[in-house]
PDB file as gemmi writes it, atoms N, CA and C in Angstrom:
CRYST1    1.000    1.000    1.000  90.00  90.00  90.00 P 1                      
ATOM      1  N   LEU A   1     -14.413 -89.496  26.717  1.00  0.00           N  
ATOM      2  CA  LEU A   1     -15.381 -90.277  27.099  1.00  0.00           C  
ATOM      3  C   LEU A   1     -16.324 -90.710  25.713  1.00  0.00           C  
ATOM      4  N   ARG A   2     -16.524 -91.749  24.934  1.00  0.00           N  
ATOM      5  CA  ARG A   2     -17.865 -91.992  24.270  1.00  0.00           C  
ATOM      6  C   ARG A   2     -18.369 -92.866  24.234  1.00  0.00           C  
ATOM      7  N   MET A   3     -19.774 -92.678  24.572  1.00  0.00           N  
ATOM      8  CA  MET A   3     -20.610 -94.014  24.525  1.00  0.00           C  
ATOM      9  C   MET A   3     -21.531 -93.795  23.329  1.00  0.00           C  
ATOM     10  N   GLU A   4     -21.708 -94.567  22.853  1.00  0.00           N  
ATOM     11  CA  GLU A   4     -23.178 -95.044  21.965  1.00  0.00           C  
ATOM     12  C   GLU A   4     -24.037 -95.497  22.973  1.00  0.00           C  
ATOM     13  N   LEU A   5     -25.418 -94.399  22.568  1.00  0.00           N  
ATOM     14  CA  LEU A   5     -26.505 -94.634  23.428  1.00  0.00           C  
ATOM     15  C   LEU A   5     -27.952 -94.970  22.810  1.00  0.00           C  
ATOM     16  N   ALA A   6     -28.447 -95.966  23.046  1.00  0.00           N  
ATOM     17  CA  ALA A   6     -30.018 -96.010  22.235  1.00  0.00           C  
ATOM     18  C   ALA A   6     -31.035 -95.184  22.316  1.00  0.00           C  
ATOM     19  N   SER A   7     -31.002 -94.703  23.098  1.00  0.00           N  
ATOM     20  CA  SER A   7     -32.239 -93.535  23.208  1.00  0.00           C  
ATOM     21  C   SER A   7     -32.063 -92.048  24.105  1.00  0.00           C  
ATOM     22  N   GLU A   8     -32.866 -91.434  24.350  1.00  0.00           N  
ATOM     23  CA  GLU A   8     -32.656 -90.436  25.416  1.00  0.00           C  
ATOM     24  C   GLU A   8     -32.612 -91.012  26.905  1.00  0.00           C  
ATOM     25  N   SER A   9     -33.606 -91.599  26.940  1.00  0.00           N  
ATOM     26  CA  SER A   9     -33.824 -92.171  28.432  1.00  0.00           C  
ATOM     27  C   SER A   9     -32.355 -92.882  28.702  1.00  0.00           C  
ATOM     28  N   ALA A  10     -31.991 -93.405  27.995  1.00  0.00           N  
ATOM     29  CA  ALA A  10     -30.272 -94.126  28.417  1.00  0.00           C  
ATOM     30  C   ALA A  10     -29.473 -93.230  28.412  1.00  0.00           C  
ATOM     31  N   ALA A  11     -29.409 -92.198  27.759  1.00  0.00           N  
ATOM     32  CA  ALA A  11     -28.306 -91.191  28.202  1.00  0.00           C  
ATOM     33  C   ALA A  11     -28.301 -90.266  29.092  1.00  0.00           C  
ATOM     34  N   ARG A  12     -29.536 -90.199  29.447  1.00  0.00           N  
ATOM     35  CA  ARG A  12     -30.121 -89.462  30.872  1.00  0.00           C  
ATOM     36  C   ARG A  12     -29.979 -90.339  32.063  1.00  0.00           C  
ATOM     37  N   GLU A  13     -30.198 -91.624  31.908  1.00  0.00           N  
ATOM     38  CA  GLU A  13     -29.718 -92.698  32.818  1.00  0.00           C  
ATOM     39  C   GLU A  13     -27.901 -92.675  33.135  1.00  0.00           C  
ATOM     40  N   ALA A  14     -27.534 -92.404  32.071  1.00  0.00           N  
ATOM     41  CA  ALA A  14     -25.973 -92.622  31.939  1.00  0.00           C  
ATOM     42  C   ALA A  14     -25.230 -91.477  32.557  1.00  0.00           C  
ATOM     43  N   VAL A  15     -26.103 -90.418  32.537  1.00  0.00           N  
ATOM     44  CA  VAL A  15     -25.235 -89.251  33.028  1.00  0.00           C  
ATOM     45  C   VAL A  15     -25.846 -88.873  34.357  1.00  0.00           C  
ATOM     46  N   SER A  16     -27.088 -89.710  35.116  1.00  0.00           N  
ATOM     47  CA  SER A  16     -27.642 -89.749  36.279  1.00  0.00           C  
ATOM     48  C   SER A  16     -26.512 -90.794  37.241  1.00  0.00           C  
ATOM     49  N   ALA A  17     -26.368 -91.670  36.573  1.00  0.00           N  
ATOM     50  CA  ALA A  17     -25.397 -92.595  37.339  1.00  0.00           C  
ATOM     51  C   ALA A  17     -23.974 -92.188  37.588  1.00  0.00           C  
ATOM     52  N   ARG A  18     -23.613 -91.363  36.615  1.00  0.00           N  
ATOM     53  CA  ARG A  18     -22.084 -91.069  36.518  1.00  0.00           C  
ATOM     54  C   ARG A  18     -22.092 -89.420  36.306  1.00  0.00           C  
ATOM     55  N   PRO A  19     -22.662 -88.809  37.439  1.00  0.00           N  
ATOM     56  CA  PRO A  19     -22.621 -87.019  36.584  1.00  0.00           C  
ATOM     57  C   PRO A  19     -21.102 -86.802  36.814  1.00  0.00           C  
ATOM     58  N   ALA A  20     -20.095 -87.168  37.618  1.00  0.00           N  
ATOM     59  CA  ALA A  20     -18.892 -86.642  37.895  1.00  0.00           C  
ATOM     60  C   ALA A  20     -17.636 -87.347  36.717  1.00  0.00           C  
ATOM     61  N   THR A  21     -18.179 -88.139  35.987  1.00  0.00           N  
ATOM     62  CA  THR A  21     -17.626 -88.599  34.698  1.00  0.00           C  
ATOM     63  C   THR A  21     -17.739 -87.257  33.837  1.00  0.00           C  
ATOM     64  N   LEU A  22     -19.129 -87.090  33.746  1.00  0.00           N  
ATOM     65  CA  LEU A  22     -19.253 -85.946  32.833  1.00  0.00           C  
ATOM     66  C   LEU A  22     -18.477 -84.356  32.808  1.00  0.00           C  
ATOM     67  N   ALA A  23     -18.671 -84.357  34.542  1.00  0.00           N  
ATOM     68  CA  ALA A  23     -18.084 -83.332  34.944  1.00  0.00           C  
ATOM     69  C   ALA A  23     -16.324 -82.982  34.436  1.00  0.00           C  
ATOM     70  N   ASP A  24     -15.734 -84.325  35.018  1.00  0.00           N  
ATOM     71  CA  ASP A  24     -14.678 -84.236  34.453  1.00  0.00           C  
ATOM     72  C   ASP A  24     -14.227 -83.976  33.195  1.00  0.00           C  
ATOM     73  N   GLN A  25     -15.211 -84.319  32.069  1.00  0.00           N  
ATOM     74  CA  GLN A  25     -14.824 -84.436  30.837  1.00  0.00           C  
ATOM     75  C   GLN A  25     -14.941 -83.372  30.380  1.00  0.00           C  
ATOM     76  N   LEU A  26     -16.025 -82.576  30.955  1.00  0.00           N  
ATOM     77  CA  LEU A  26     -16.225 -81.237  30.432  1.00  0.00           C  
ATOM     78  C   LEU A  26     -15.082 -80.033  31.030  1.00  0.00           C  
ATOM     79  N   PHE A  27     -14.667 -80.590  32.388  1.00  0.00           N  
ATOM     80  CA  PHE A  27     -13.700 -79.865  32.644  1.00  0.00           C  
ATOM     81  C   PHE A  27     -12.290 -79.908  31.669  1.00  0.00           C  
ATOM     82  N   LEU A  28     -12.008 -81.115  31.190  1.00  0.00           N  
ATOM     83  CA  LEU A  28     -10.653 -81.386  30.260  1.00  0.00           C  
ATOM     84  C   LEU A  28     -11.208 -80.600  29.038  1.00  0.00           C  
ATOM     85  N   GLU A  29     -12.292 -80.545  28.576  1.00  0.00           N  
ATOM     86  CA  GLU A  29     -12.856 -80.021  27.669  1.00  0.00           C  
ATOM     87  C   GLU A  29     -12.581 -78.448  27.585  1.00  0.00           C  
ATOM     88  N   ALA A  30     -13.067 -78.039  28.814  1.00  0.00           N  
ATOM     89  CA  ALA A  30     -12.980 -76.704  28.660  1.00  0.00           C  
ATOM     90  C   ALA A  30     -11.440 -75.970  28.850  1.00  0.00           C  
ATOM     91  N   GLY A  31     -10.616 -76.943  29.679  1.00  0.00           N  
ATOM     92  CA  GLY A  31      -9.049 -76.465  29.608  1.00  0.00           C  
ATOM     93  C   GLY A  31      -8.505 -76.719  28.396  1.00  0.00           C  
ATOM     94  N   ALA A  32      -8.941 -77.408  27.473  1.00  0.00           N  
ATOM     95  CA  ALA A  32      -8.486 -77.353  25.873  1.00  0.00           C  
ATOM     96  C   ALA A  32      -8.726 -76.259  25.192  1.00  0.00           C  
ATOM     97  N   SER A  33      -9.893 -75.499  25.539  1.00  0.00           N  
ATOM     98  CA  SER A  33     -10.415 -74.449  24.855  1.00  0.00           C  
ATOM     99  C   SER A  33      -9.421 -73.261  24.833  1.00  0.00           C  
ATOM    100  N   ASP A  34      -9.524 -72.619  23.561  1.00  0.00           N  
ATOM    101  CA  ASP A  34      -8.667 -71.432  23.620  1.00  0.00           C  
ATOM    102  C   ASP A  34      -9.283 -70.178  24.550  1.00  0.00           C  
ATOM    103  N   ASP A  35     -10.779 -70.350  24.399  1.00  0.00           N  
ATOM    104  CA  ASP A  35     -11.498 -69.595  24.756  1.00  0.00           C  
ATOM    105  C   ASP A  35     -11.615 -69.686  26.415  1.00  0.00           C  
ATOM    106  N   VAL A  36     -11.256 -70.370  27.027  1.00  0.00           N  
ATOM    107  CA  VAL A  36     -11.341 -70.479  28.778  1.00  0.00           C  
ATOM    108  C   VAL A  36      -9.853 -69.866  28.855  1.00  0.00           C  
ATOM    109  N   THR A  37      -9.746 -68.792  29.774  1.00  0.00           N  
ATOM    110  CA  THR A  37      -8.710 -68.285  30.332  1.00  0.00           C  
ATOM    111  C   THR A  37      -8.737 -67.837  31.753  1.00  0.00           C  
ATOM    112  N   SER A  38      -9.499 -68.541  32.276  1.00  0.00           N  
ATOM    113  CA  SER A  38      -9.982 -68.033  33.803  1.00  0.00           C  
ATOM    114  C   SER A  38     -10.949 -68.717  34.391  1.00  0.00           C  
ATOM    115  N   GLN A  39     -11.086 -68.748  35.684  1.00  0.00           N  
ATOM    116  CA  GLN A  39     -12.247 -69.646  36.441  1.00  0.00           C  
ATOM    117  C   GLN A  39     -13.607 -68.884  35.773  1.00  0.00           C  
ATOM    118  N   GLU A  40     -13.754 -67.607  35.732  1.00  0.00           N  
ATOM    119  CA  GLU A  40     -15.143 -67.318  35.241  1.00  0.00           C  
ATOM    120  C   GLU A  40     -15.210 -67.681  33.870  1.00  0.00           C  
ATOM    121  N   SER A  41     -14.643 -67.742  33.007  1.00  0.00           N  
ATOM    122  CA  SER A  41     -14.708 -68.389  31.597  1.00  0.00           C  
ATOM    123  C   SER A  41     -14.896 -70.010  31.684  1.00  0.00           C  
ATOM    124  N   ALA A  42     -14.683 -70.750  32.761  1.00  0.00           N  
ATOM    125  CA  ALA A  42     -14.600 -72.042  32.666  1.00  0.00           C  
ATOM    126  C   ALA A  42     -16.057 -72.154  33.004  1.00  0.00           C  
ATOM    127  N   VAL A  43     -16.626 -71.271  34.126  1.00  0.00           N  
ATOM    128  CA  VAL A  43     -17.894 -71.801  34.386  1.00  0.00           C  
ATOM    129  C   VAL A  43     -18.829 -71.235  33.509  1.00  0.00           C  
ATOM    130  N   ASP A  44     -18.339 -70.255  32.648  1.00  0.00           N  
ATOM    131  CA  ASP A  44     -19.515 -69.830  31.492  1.00  0.00           C  
ATOM    132  C   ASP A  44     -19.325 -71.026  30.448  1.00  0.00           C  
ATOM    133  N   TYR A  45     -18.166 -71.518  30.033  1.00  0.00           N  
ATOM    134  CA  TYR A  45     -18.223 -72.819  29.273  1.00  0.00           C  
ATOM    135  C   TYR A  45     -19.089 -73.626  29.852  1.00  0.00           C  
ATOM    136  N   LEU A  46     -18.845 -73.943  31.023  1.00  0.00           N  
ATOM    137  CA  LEU A  46     -20.054 -75.270  31.584  1.00  0.00           C  
ATOM    138  C   LEU A  46     -21.066 -74.898  31.525  1.00  0.00           C  
ATOM    139  N   GLU A  47     -21.557 -73.476  31.831  1.00  0.00           N  
ATOM    140  CA  GLU A  47     -23.056 -73.440  31.674  1.00  0.00           C  
ATOM    141  C   GLU A  47     -23.560 -73.670  30.276  1.00  0.00           C  
ATOM    142  N   LEU A  48     -22.990 -72.890  29.123  1.00  0.00           N  
ATOM    143  CA  LEU A  48     -23.387 -73.159  27.784  1.00  0.00           C  
ATOM    144  C   LEU A  48     -23.256 -74.886  27.354  1.00  0.00           C  
ATOM    145  N   ARG A  49     -22.482 -75.737  28.240  1.00  0.00           N  
ATOM    146  CA  ARG A  49     -22.391 -77.225  27.626  1.00  0.00           C  
ATOM    147  C   ARG A  49     -23.574 -77.640  28.047  1.00  0.00           C  
ATOM    148  N   LEU A  50     -24.126 -77.460  29.730  1.00  0.00           N  
ATOM    149  CA  LEU A  50     -25.130 -77.654  30.211  1.00  0.00           C  
ATOM    150  C   LEU A  50     -26.455 -77.277  29.653  1.00  0.00           C  
ATOM    151  N   ALA A  51     -26.698 -76.337  28.752  1.00  0.00           N  
ATOM    152  CA  ALA A  51     -27.907 -75.580  28.279  1.00  0.00           C  
ATOM    153  C   ALA A  51     -27.709 -76.568  27.243  1.00  0.00           C  
ATOM    154  N   TYR A  52     -26.870 -76.818  26.270  1.00  0.00           N  
ATOM    155  CA  TYR A  52     -26.315 -77.913  25.096  1.00  0.00           C  
ATOM    156  C   TYR A  52     -27.058 -79.061  25.453  1.00  0.00           C  
ATOM    157  N   PHE A  53     -26.641 -79.816  26.944  1.00  0.00           N  
ATOM    158  CA  PHE A  53     -27.469 -81.153  26.752  1.00  0.00           C  
ATOM    159  C   PHE A  53     -28.736 -80.981  26.972  1.00  0.00           C  
ATOM    160  N   GLY A  54     -29.173 -79.748  28.000  1.00  0.00           N  
ATOM    161  CA  GLY A  54     -30.680 -79.318  27.875  1.00  0.00           C  
ATOM    162  C   GLY A  54     -31.682 -80.816  29.011  1.00  0.00           C  
ATOM    163  N   THR A  55     -32.651 -81.385  28.275  1.00  0.00           N  
ATOM    164  CA  THR A  55     -33.195 -82.309  28.784  1.00  0.00           C  
ATOM    165  C   THR A  55     -32.739 -83.538  29.717  1.00  0.00           C  
ATOM    166  N   LEU A  56     -31.679 -83.833  28.801  1.00  0.00           N  
ATOM    167  CA  LEU A  56     -30.771 -85.220  29.104  1.00  0.00           C  
ATOM    168  C   LEU A  56     -30.219 -84.906  30.547  1.00  0.00           C  
ATOM    169  N   LEU A  57     -30.283 -83.635  31.361  1.00  0.00           N  
ATOM    170  CA  LEU A  57     -29.684 -83.356  32.902  1.00  0.00           C  
ATOM    171  C   LEU A  57     -31.029 -83.172  33.529  1.00  0.00           C  
ATOM    172  N   ASP A  58     -30.993 -83.906  34.522  1.00  0.00           N  
ATOM    173  CA  ASP A  58     -32.331 -83.680  35.567  1.00  0.00           C  
ATOM    174  C   ASP A  58     -31.597 -82.607  36.590  1.00  0.00           C  
ATOM    175  N   GLY A  59     -32.474 -82.045  37.503  1.00  0.00           N  
ATOM    176  CA  GLY A  59     -31.466 -81.336  38.348  1.00  0.00           C  
ATOM    177  C   GLY A  59     -30.646 -81.941  39.396  1.00  0.00           C  
ATOM    178  N   ALA A  60     -30.759 -82.810  39.882  1.00  0.00           N  
ATOM    179  CA  ALA A  60     -29.885 -83.545  40.498  1.00  0.00           C  
ATOM    180  C   ALA A  60     -28.347 -83.703  39.702  1.00  0.00           C  
ATOM    181  N   ALA A  61     -28.701 -84.150  38.586  1.00  0.00           N  
ATOM    182  CA  ALA A  61     -27.148 -84.597  37.877  1.00  0.00           C  
ATOM    183  C   ALA A  61     -26.731 -83.260  37.449  1.00  0.00           C  
ATOM    184  N   SER A  62     -27.161 -82.049  37.009  1.00  0.00           N  
ATOM    185  CA  SER A  62     -26.878 -80.633  36.732  1.00  0.00           C  
ATOM    186  C   SER A  62     -25.997 -80.325  38.250  1.00  0.00           C  
ATOM    187  N   THR A  63     -26.413 -80.384  39.268  1.00  0.00           N  
ATOM    188  CA  THR A  63     -26.200 -80.099  40.699  1.00  0.00           C  
ATOM    189  C   THR A  63     -24.938 -80.683  40.648  1.00  0.00           C  
ATOM    190  N   ALA A  64     -24.903 -82.035  40.588  1.00  0.00           N  
ATOM    191  CA  ALA A  64     -23.711 -82.828  40.631  1.00  0.00           C  
ATOM    192  C   ALA A  64     -22.375 -82.757  39.793  1.00  0.00           C  
ATOM    193  N   ILE A  65     -22.863 -82.098  38.439  1.00  0.00           N  
ATOM    194  CA  ILE A  65     -21.787 -81.609  37.797  1.00  0.00           C  
ATOM    195  C   ILE A  65     -21.268 -80.507  37.966  1.00  0.00           C  
ATOM    196  N   ARG A  66     -22.101 -79.580  38.372  1.00  0.00           N  
ATOM    197  CA  ARG A  66     -21.774 -78.031  38.542  1.00  0.00           C  
ATOM    198  C   ARG A  66     -20.478 -78.255  39.941  1.00  0.00           C  
ATOM    199  N   ALA A  67     -21.113 -79.279  41.119  1.00  0.00           N  
ATOM    200  CA  ALA A  67     -20.228 -78.994  42.143  1.00  0.00           C  
ATOM    201  C   ALA A  67     -19.128 -79.823  41.837  1.00  0.00           C  
ATOM    202  N   ARG A  68     -18.998 -81.105  40.900  1.00  0.00           N  
ATOM    203  CA  ARG A  68     -17.544 -81.684  40.753  1.00  0.00           C  
ATOM    204  C   ARG A  68     -16.771 -80.557  40.035  1.00  0.00           C  
ATOM    205  N   PHE A  69     -17.125 -79.965  38.964  1.00  0.00           N  
ATOM    206  CA  PHE A  69     -16.643 -79.019  37.950  1.00  0.00           C  
ATOM    207  C   PHE A  69     -15.604 -77.949  38.741  1.00  0.00           C  
ATOM    208  N   PHE A  70     -16.841 -77.261  39.921  1.00  0.00           N  
ATOM    209  CA  PHE A  70     -15.938 -76.214  40.708  1.00  0.00           C  
ATOM    210  C   PHE A  70     -14.912 -76.880  41.396  1.00  0.00           C  
ATOM    211  N   GLU A  71     -15.164 -78.079  41.991  1.00  0.00           N  
ATOM    212  CA  GLU A  71     -13.970 -78.822  42.681  1.00  0.00           C  
ATOM    213  C   GLU A  71     -13.053 -78.600  41.746  1.00  0.00           C  
ATOM    214  N   ARG A  72     -12.845 -78.839  40.559  1.00  0.00           N  
ATOM    215  CA  ARG A  72     -11.841 -79.010  39.689  1.00  0.00           C  
ATOM    216  C   ARG A  72     -11.312 -77.830  39.179  1.00  0.00           C  
ATOM    217  N   ILE A  73     -11.924 -76.627  39.003  1.00  0.00           N  
ATOM    218  CA  ILE A  73     -11.576 -75.275  38.779  1.00  0.00           C  
ATOM    219  C   ILE A  73     -10.695 -74.637  39.868  1.00  0.00           C  
ATOM    220  N   ALA A  74     -11.091 -75.207  41.308  1.00  0.00           N  
ATOM    221  CA  ALA A  74     -10.691 -74.249  42.261  1.00  0.00           C  
ATOM    222  C   ALA A  74      -9.090 -74.220  42.412  1.00  0.00           C  
ATOM    223  N   ALA A  75      -8.484 -75.415  41.801  1.00  0.00           N  
ATOM    224  CA  ALA A  75      -7.117 -75.292  41.411  1.00  0.00           C  
ATOM    225  C   ALA A  75      -6.247 -74.629  40.575  1.00  0.00           C  
ATOM    226  N   TRP A  76      -7.289 -73.949  39.824  1.00  0.00           N  
ATOM    227  CA  TRP A  76      -6.540 -73.003  38.504  1.00  0.00           C  
ATOM    228  C   TRP A  76      -6.191 -71.611  39.334  1.00  0.00           C  
TER     229      TRP A  76                                                      
END                                                                             
């Protein structure tokens, strides 16, 4: 998923509106990474990516992203 957003606030709004979409994309990204070989390394990967996004994620979005990501990795 690639979106061009005009500002940080637009990005923040987009993530807040659809945190599950970002979680799904991060799950796919983790699955494609050679460094992710277990649920534990997937969670580590997620936390690094969330830190990268920093202030673009508010607390509610981060919580929703983690919840969806954990749902996805439960099947591993």
